[in-house]
Short mmCIF file of C-alpha atoms in Angstrom, two decimals:
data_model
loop_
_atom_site.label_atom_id
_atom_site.label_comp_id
_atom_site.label_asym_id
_atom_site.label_seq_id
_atom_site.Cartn_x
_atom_site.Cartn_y
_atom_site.Cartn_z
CA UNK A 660 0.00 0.00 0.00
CA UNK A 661 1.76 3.40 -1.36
CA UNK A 662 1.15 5.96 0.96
CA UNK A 663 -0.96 8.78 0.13
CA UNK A 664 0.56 12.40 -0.25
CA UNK A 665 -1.92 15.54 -1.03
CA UNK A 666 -0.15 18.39 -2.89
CA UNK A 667 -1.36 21.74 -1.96
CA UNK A 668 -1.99 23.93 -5.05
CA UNK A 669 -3.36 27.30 -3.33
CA UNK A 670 -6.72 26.97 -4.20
CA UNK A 671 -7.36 23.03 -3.78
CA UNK A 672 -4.93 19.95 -3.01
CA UNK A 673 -4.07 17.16 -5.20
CA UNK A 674 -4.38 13.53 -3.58
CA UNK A 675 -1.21 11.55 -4.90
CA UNK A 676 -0.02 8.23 -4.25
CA UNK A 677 -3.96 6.48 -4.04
CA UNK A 678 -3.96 6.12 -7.93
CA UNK A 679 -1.57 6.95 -11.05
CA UNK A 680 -2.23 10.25 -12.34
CA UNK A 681 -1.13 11.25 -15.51
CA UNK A 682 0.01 14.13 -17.13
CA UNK A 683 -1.17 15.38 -20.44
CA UNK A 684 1.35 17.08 -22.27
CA UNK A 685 0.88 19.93 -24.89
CA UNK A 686 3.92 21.22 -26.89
CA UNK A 687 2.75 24.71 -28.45
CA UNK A 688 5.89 24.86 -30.39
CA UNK A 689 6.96 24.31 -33.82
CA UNK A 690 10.20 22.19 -33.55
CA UNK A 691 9.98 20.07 -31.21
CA UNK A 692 10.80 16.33 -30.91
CA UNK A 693 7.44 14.23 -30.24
CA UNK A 694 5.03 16.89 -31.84
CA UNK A 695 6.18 20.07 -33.14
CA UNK A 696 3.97 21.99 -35.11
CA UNK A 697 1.03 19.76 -34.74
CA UNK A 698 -0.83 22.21 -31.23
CA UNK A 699 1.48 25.23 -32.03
CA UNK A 700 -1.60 27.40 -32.86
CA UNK A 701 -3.41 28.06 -29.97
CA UNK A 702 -7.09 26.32 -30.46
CA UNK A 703 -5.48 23.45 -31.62
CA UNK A 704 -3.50 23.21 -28.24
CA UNK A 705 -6.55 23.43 -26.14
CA UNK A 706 -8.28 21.45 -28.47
CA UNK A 707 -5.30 18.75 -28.12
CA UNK A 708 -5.53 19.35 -24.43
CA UNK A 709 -9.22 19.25 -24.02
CA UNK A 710 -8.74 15.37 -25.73
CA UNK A 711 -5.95 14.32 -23.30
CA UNK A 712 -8.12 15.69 -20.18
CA UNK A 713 -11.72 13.62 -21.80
CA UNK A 714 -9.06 10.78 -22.04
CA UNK A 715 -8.22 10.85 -18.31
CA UNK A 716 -5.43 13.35 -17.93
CA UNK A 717 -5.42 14.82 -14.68
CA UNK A 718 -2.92 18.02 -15.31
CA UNK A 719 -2.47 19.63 -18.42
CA UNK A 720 1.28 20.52 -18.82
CA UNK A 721 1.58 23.34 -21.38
CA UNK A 722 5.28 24.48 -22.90
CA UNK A 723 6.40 26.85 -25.27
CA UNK A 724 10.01 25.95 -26.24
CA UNK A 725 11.51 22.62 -27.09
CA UNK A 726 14.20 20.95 -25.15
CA UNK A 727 14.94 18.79 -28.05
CA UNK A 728 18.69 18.29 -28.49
CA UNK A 729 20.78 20.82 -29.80
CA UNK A 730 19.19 23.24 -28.22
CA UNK A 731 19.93 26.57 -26.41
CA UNK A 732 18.54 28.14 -23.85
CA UNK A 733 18.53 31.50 -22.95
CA UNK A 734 19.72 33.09 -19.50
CA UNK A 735 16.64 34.61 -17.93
CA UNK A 736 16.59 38.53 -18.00
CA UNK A 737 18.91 38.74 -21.36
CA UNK A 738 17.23 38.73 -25.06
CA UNK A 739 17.27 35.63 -27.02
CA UNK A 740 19.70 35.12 -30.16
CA UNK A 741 22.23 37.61 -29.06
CA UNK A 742 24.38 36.04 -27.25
CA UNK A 743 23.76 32.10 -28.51
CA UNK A 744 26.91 30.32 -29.92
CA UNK A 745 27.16 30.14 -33.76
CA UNK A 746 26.55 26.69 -34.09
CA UNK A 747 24.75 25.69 -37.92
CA UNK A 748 23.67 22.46 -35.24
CA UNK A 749 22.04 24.16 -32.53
CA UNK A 750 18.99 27.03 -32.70
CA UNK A 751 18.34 29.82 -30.85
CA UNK A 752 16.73 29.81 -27.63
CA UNK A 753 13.08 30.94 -27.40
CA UNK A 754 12.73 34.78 -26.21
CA UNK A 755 10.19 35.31 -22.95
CA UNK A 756 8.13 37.26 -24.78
CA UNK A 757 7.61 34.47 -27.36
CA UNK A 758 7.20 31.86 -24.98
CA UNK A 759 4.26 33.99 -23.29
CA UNK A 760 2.91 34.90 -26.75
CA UNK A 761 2.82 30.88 -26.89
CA UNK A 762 1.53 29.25 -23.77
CA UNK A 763 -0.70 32.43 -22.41
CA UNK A 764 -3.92 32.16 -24.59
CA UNK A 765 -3.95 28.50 -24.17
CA UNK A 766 -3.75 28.46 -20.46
CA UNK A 767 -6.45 31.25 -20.57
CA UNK A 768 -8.65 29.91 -22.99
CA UNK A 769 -8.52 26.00 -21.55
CA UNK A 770 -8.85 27.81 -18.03
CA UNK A 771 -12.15 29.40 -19.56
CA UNK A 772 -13.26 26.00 -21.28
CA UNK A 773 -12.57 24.06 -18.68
CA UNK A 774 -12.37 25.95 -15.38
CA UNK A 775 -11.57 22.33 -13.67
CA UNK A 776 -8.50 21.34 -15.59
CA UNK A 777 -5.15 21.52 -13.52
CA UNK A 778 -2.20 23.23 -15.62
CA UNK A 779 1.08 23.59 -15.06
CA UNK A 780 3.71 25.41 -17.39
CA UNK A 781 6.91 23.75 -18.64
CA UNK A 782 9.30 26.72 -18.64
CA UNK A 783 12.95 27.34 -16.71
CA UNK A 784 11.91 31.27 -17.19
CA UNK A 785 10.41 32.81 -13.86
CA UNK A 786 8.64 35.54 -15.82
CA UNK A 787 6.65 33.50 -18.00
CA UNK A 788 6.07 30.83 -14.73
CA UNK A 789 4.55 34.45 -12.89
CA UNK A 790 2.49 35.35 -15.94
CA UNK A 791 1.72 31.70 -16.81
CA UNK A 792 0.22 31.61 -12.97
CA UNK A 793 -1.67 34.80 -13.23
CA UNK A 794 -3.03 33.43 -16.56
CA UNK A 795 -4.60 30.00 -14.71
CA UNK A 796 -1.86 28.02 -14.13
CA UNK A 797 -1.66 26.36 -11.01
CA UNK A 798 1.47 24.15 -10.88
CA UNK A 799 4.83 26.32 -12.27
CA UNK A 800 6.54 28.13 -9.62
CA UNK A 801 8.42 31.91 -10.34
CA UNK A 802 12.01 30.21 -9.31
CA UNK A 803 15.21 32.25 -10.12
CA UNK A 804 18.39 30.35 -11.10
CA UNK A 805 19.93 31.57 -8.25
CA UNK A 806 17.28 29.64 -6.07
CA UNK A 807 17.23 27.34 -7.77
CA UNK A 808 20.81 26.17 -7.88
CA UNK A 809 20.83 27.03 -3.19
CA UNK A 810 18.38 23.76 -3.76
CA UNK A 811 20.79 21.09 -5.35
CA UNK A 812 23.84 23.07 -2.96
CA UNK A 813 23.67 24.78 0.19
CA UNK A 814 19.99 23.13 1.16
CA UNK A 815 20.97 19.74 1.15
CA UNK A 816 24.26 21.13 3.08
CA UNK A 817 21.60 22.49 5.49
CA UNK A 818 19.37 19.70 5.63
CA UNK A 819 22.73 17.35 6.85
CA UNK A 820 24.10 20.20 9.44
CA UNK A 821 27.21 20.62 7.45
CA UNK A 822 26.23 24.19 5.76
CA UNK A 823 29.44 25.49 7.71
CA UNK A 824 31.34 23.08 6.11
CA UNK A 825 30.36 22.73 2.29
CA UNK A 826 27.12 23.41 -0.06
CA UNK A 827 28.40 27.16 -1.27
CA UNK A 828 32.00 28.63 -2.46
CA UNK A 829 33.21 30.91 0.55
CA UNK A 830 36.37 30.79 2.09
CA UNK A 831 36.80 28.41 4.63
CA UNK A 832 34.82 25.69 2.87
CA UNK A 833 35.55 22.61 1.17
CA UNK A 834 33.71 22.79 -2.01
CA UNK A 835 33.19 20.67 -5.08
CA UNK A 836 33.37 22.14 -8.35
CA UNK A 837 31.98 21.69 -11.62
CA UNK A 838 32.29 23.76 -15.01
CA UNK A 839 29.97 22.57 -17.61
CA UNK A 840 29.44 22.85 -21.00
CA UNK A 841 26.50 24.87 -21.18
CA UNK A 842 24.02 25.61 -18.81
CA UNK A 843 24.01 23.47 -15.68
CA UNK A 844 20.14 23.52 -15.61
CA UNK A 845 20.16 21.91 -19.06
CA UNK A 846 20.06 18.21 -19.67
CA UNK A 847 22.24 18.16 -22.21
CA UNK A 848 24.87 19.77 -21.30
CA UNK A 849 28.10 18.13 -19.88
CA UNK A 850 30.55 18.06 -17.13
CA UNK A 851 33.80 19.56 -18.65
CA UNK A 852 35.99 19.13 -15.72
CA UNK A 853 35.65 18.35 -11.68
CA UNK A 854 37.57 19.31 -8.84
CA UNK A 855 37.19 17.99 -5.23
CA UNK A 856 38.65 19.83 -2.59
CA UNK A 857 40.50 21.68 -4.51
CA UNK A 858 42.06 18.69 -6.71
CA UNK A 859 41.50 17.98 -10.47
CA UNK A 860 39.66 14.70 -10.65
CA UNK A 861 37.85 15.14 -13.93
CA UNK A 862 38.73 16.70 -17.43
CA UNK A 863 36.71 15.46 -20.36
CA UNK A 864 39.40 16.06 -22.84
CA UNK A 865 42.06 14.47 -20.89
CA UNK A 866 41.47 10.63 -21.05
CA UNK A 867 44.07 10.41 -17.95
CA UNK A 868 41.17 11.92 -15.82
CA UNK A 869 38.35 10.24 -17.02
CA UNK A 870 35.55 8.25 -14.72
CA UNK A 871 33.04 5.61 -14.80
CA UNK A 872 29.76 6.80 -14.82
CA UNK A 873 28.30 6.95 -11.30
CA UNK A 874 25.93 4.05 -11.42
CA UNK A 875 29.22 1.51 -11.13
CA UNK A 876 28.71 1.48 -7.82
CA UNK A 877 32.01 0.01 -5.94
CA UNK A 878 34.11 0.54 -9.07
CA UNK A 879 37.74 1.43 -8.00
CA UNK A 880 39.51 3.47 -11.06
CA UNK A 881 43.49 1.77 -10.73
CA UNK A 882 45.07 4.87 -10.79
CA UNK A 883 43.40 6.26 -7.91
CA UNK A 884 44.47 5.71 -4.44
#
């Protein structure tokens, strides 16, 4: 017996764990992987989500820019295109102001079709999460970058009374590093090189300093000590 969970949304709570609920998702873009173009104008999207919610869908979870890979996102608060490497394999990120032009009337208009229906937004932007919310949207929360990242760090430090210790680069601390490829909030891009304590340990151009993935569990590398 799974136990049961209820997920407080503001307005009304979500019981979760009794049965599987399933998410219905709606894609109002035009590139991306499953379904792009097919819902990217806006009464075909509530249309589309209308179906999935007659078909059992409990939330509706509407997004305006494709995660596909190869491509870019944008850092929130700075234009899109500008600044995005020139790359003939990877497309420029989705502007906020698009992705609102996008999602907005079909969170509205479902909201006004089906006052019922539970949405949530798929975005990493906390502008269009805040005017995704005021539009209807119940599940999609305003989160900055820089809160975001204090959850995978200096929380969990927090959480296992060792916050003095580690979870945030100040002097004093040990702290683990990693530079990435791209953005860290992005699942595509990579590690480029690790240090622990200080100390080298990773470099993914350096097969000297090269891992096993972390689900070897128990694996020794030989040239470690």
């Amino acid at each position: 017996m799974r136990a049961i969970f209820h997920w407080n949304l503001g307005s009304r709570t979500i019981e979760l764990g009794r049965r599987t609920l399933i998410m219905g998702i709606v894609n109002v873009t035009p590139d991306s992987f499953s379904d792009g173009g097919l819902h990217v104008d806006a009464e075909k999207a509530v249309a589309y989500a209308e179906q999935l919610l007659s078909e059992g869908a409990t939330i509706i979870d509407v997004g305006g820019e494709s995660t596909r890979p190869g491509v870019n996102v944008a850092p929130q608060g700075k234009s899109a295109g500008a600044s995005a490497p020139a790359s003939a394999s990877l497309t420029n990120p989705v502007s906020e102001e698009e992705e609102r032009r996008r999602v907005l009337p079909v969170i509205r208009d479902l909201k006004r079709r089906r006052p019922e229906a539970i949405i949530s937004v798929d975005t990493y932007k906390a502008s269009v999460a805040r005017s995704a919310v005021e539009a209807g949207a119940e599940i999609g929360l305003p989160v900055s970058e820089e809160q975001a990242i204090k959850w995978l760090t200096i929380n969990p430090a927090w959480a296992l009374g060792l916050d003095d210790k580690i979870g945030s680069l100040e002097p004093g601390k040990n702290a683990d590093v990693v530079l990435w490829t791209g953005d860290p909030f992005s699942v595509y891009s990579k590690p480029e090189k690790v240090w622990v304590d200080g100390a080298l340990l990773y470099d993914r151009l350096d097969p000297s300093e090269q891992w096993r993935t972390d689900f070897e569990l128990g694996f020794v590398p030989t040239n470690r000590n």
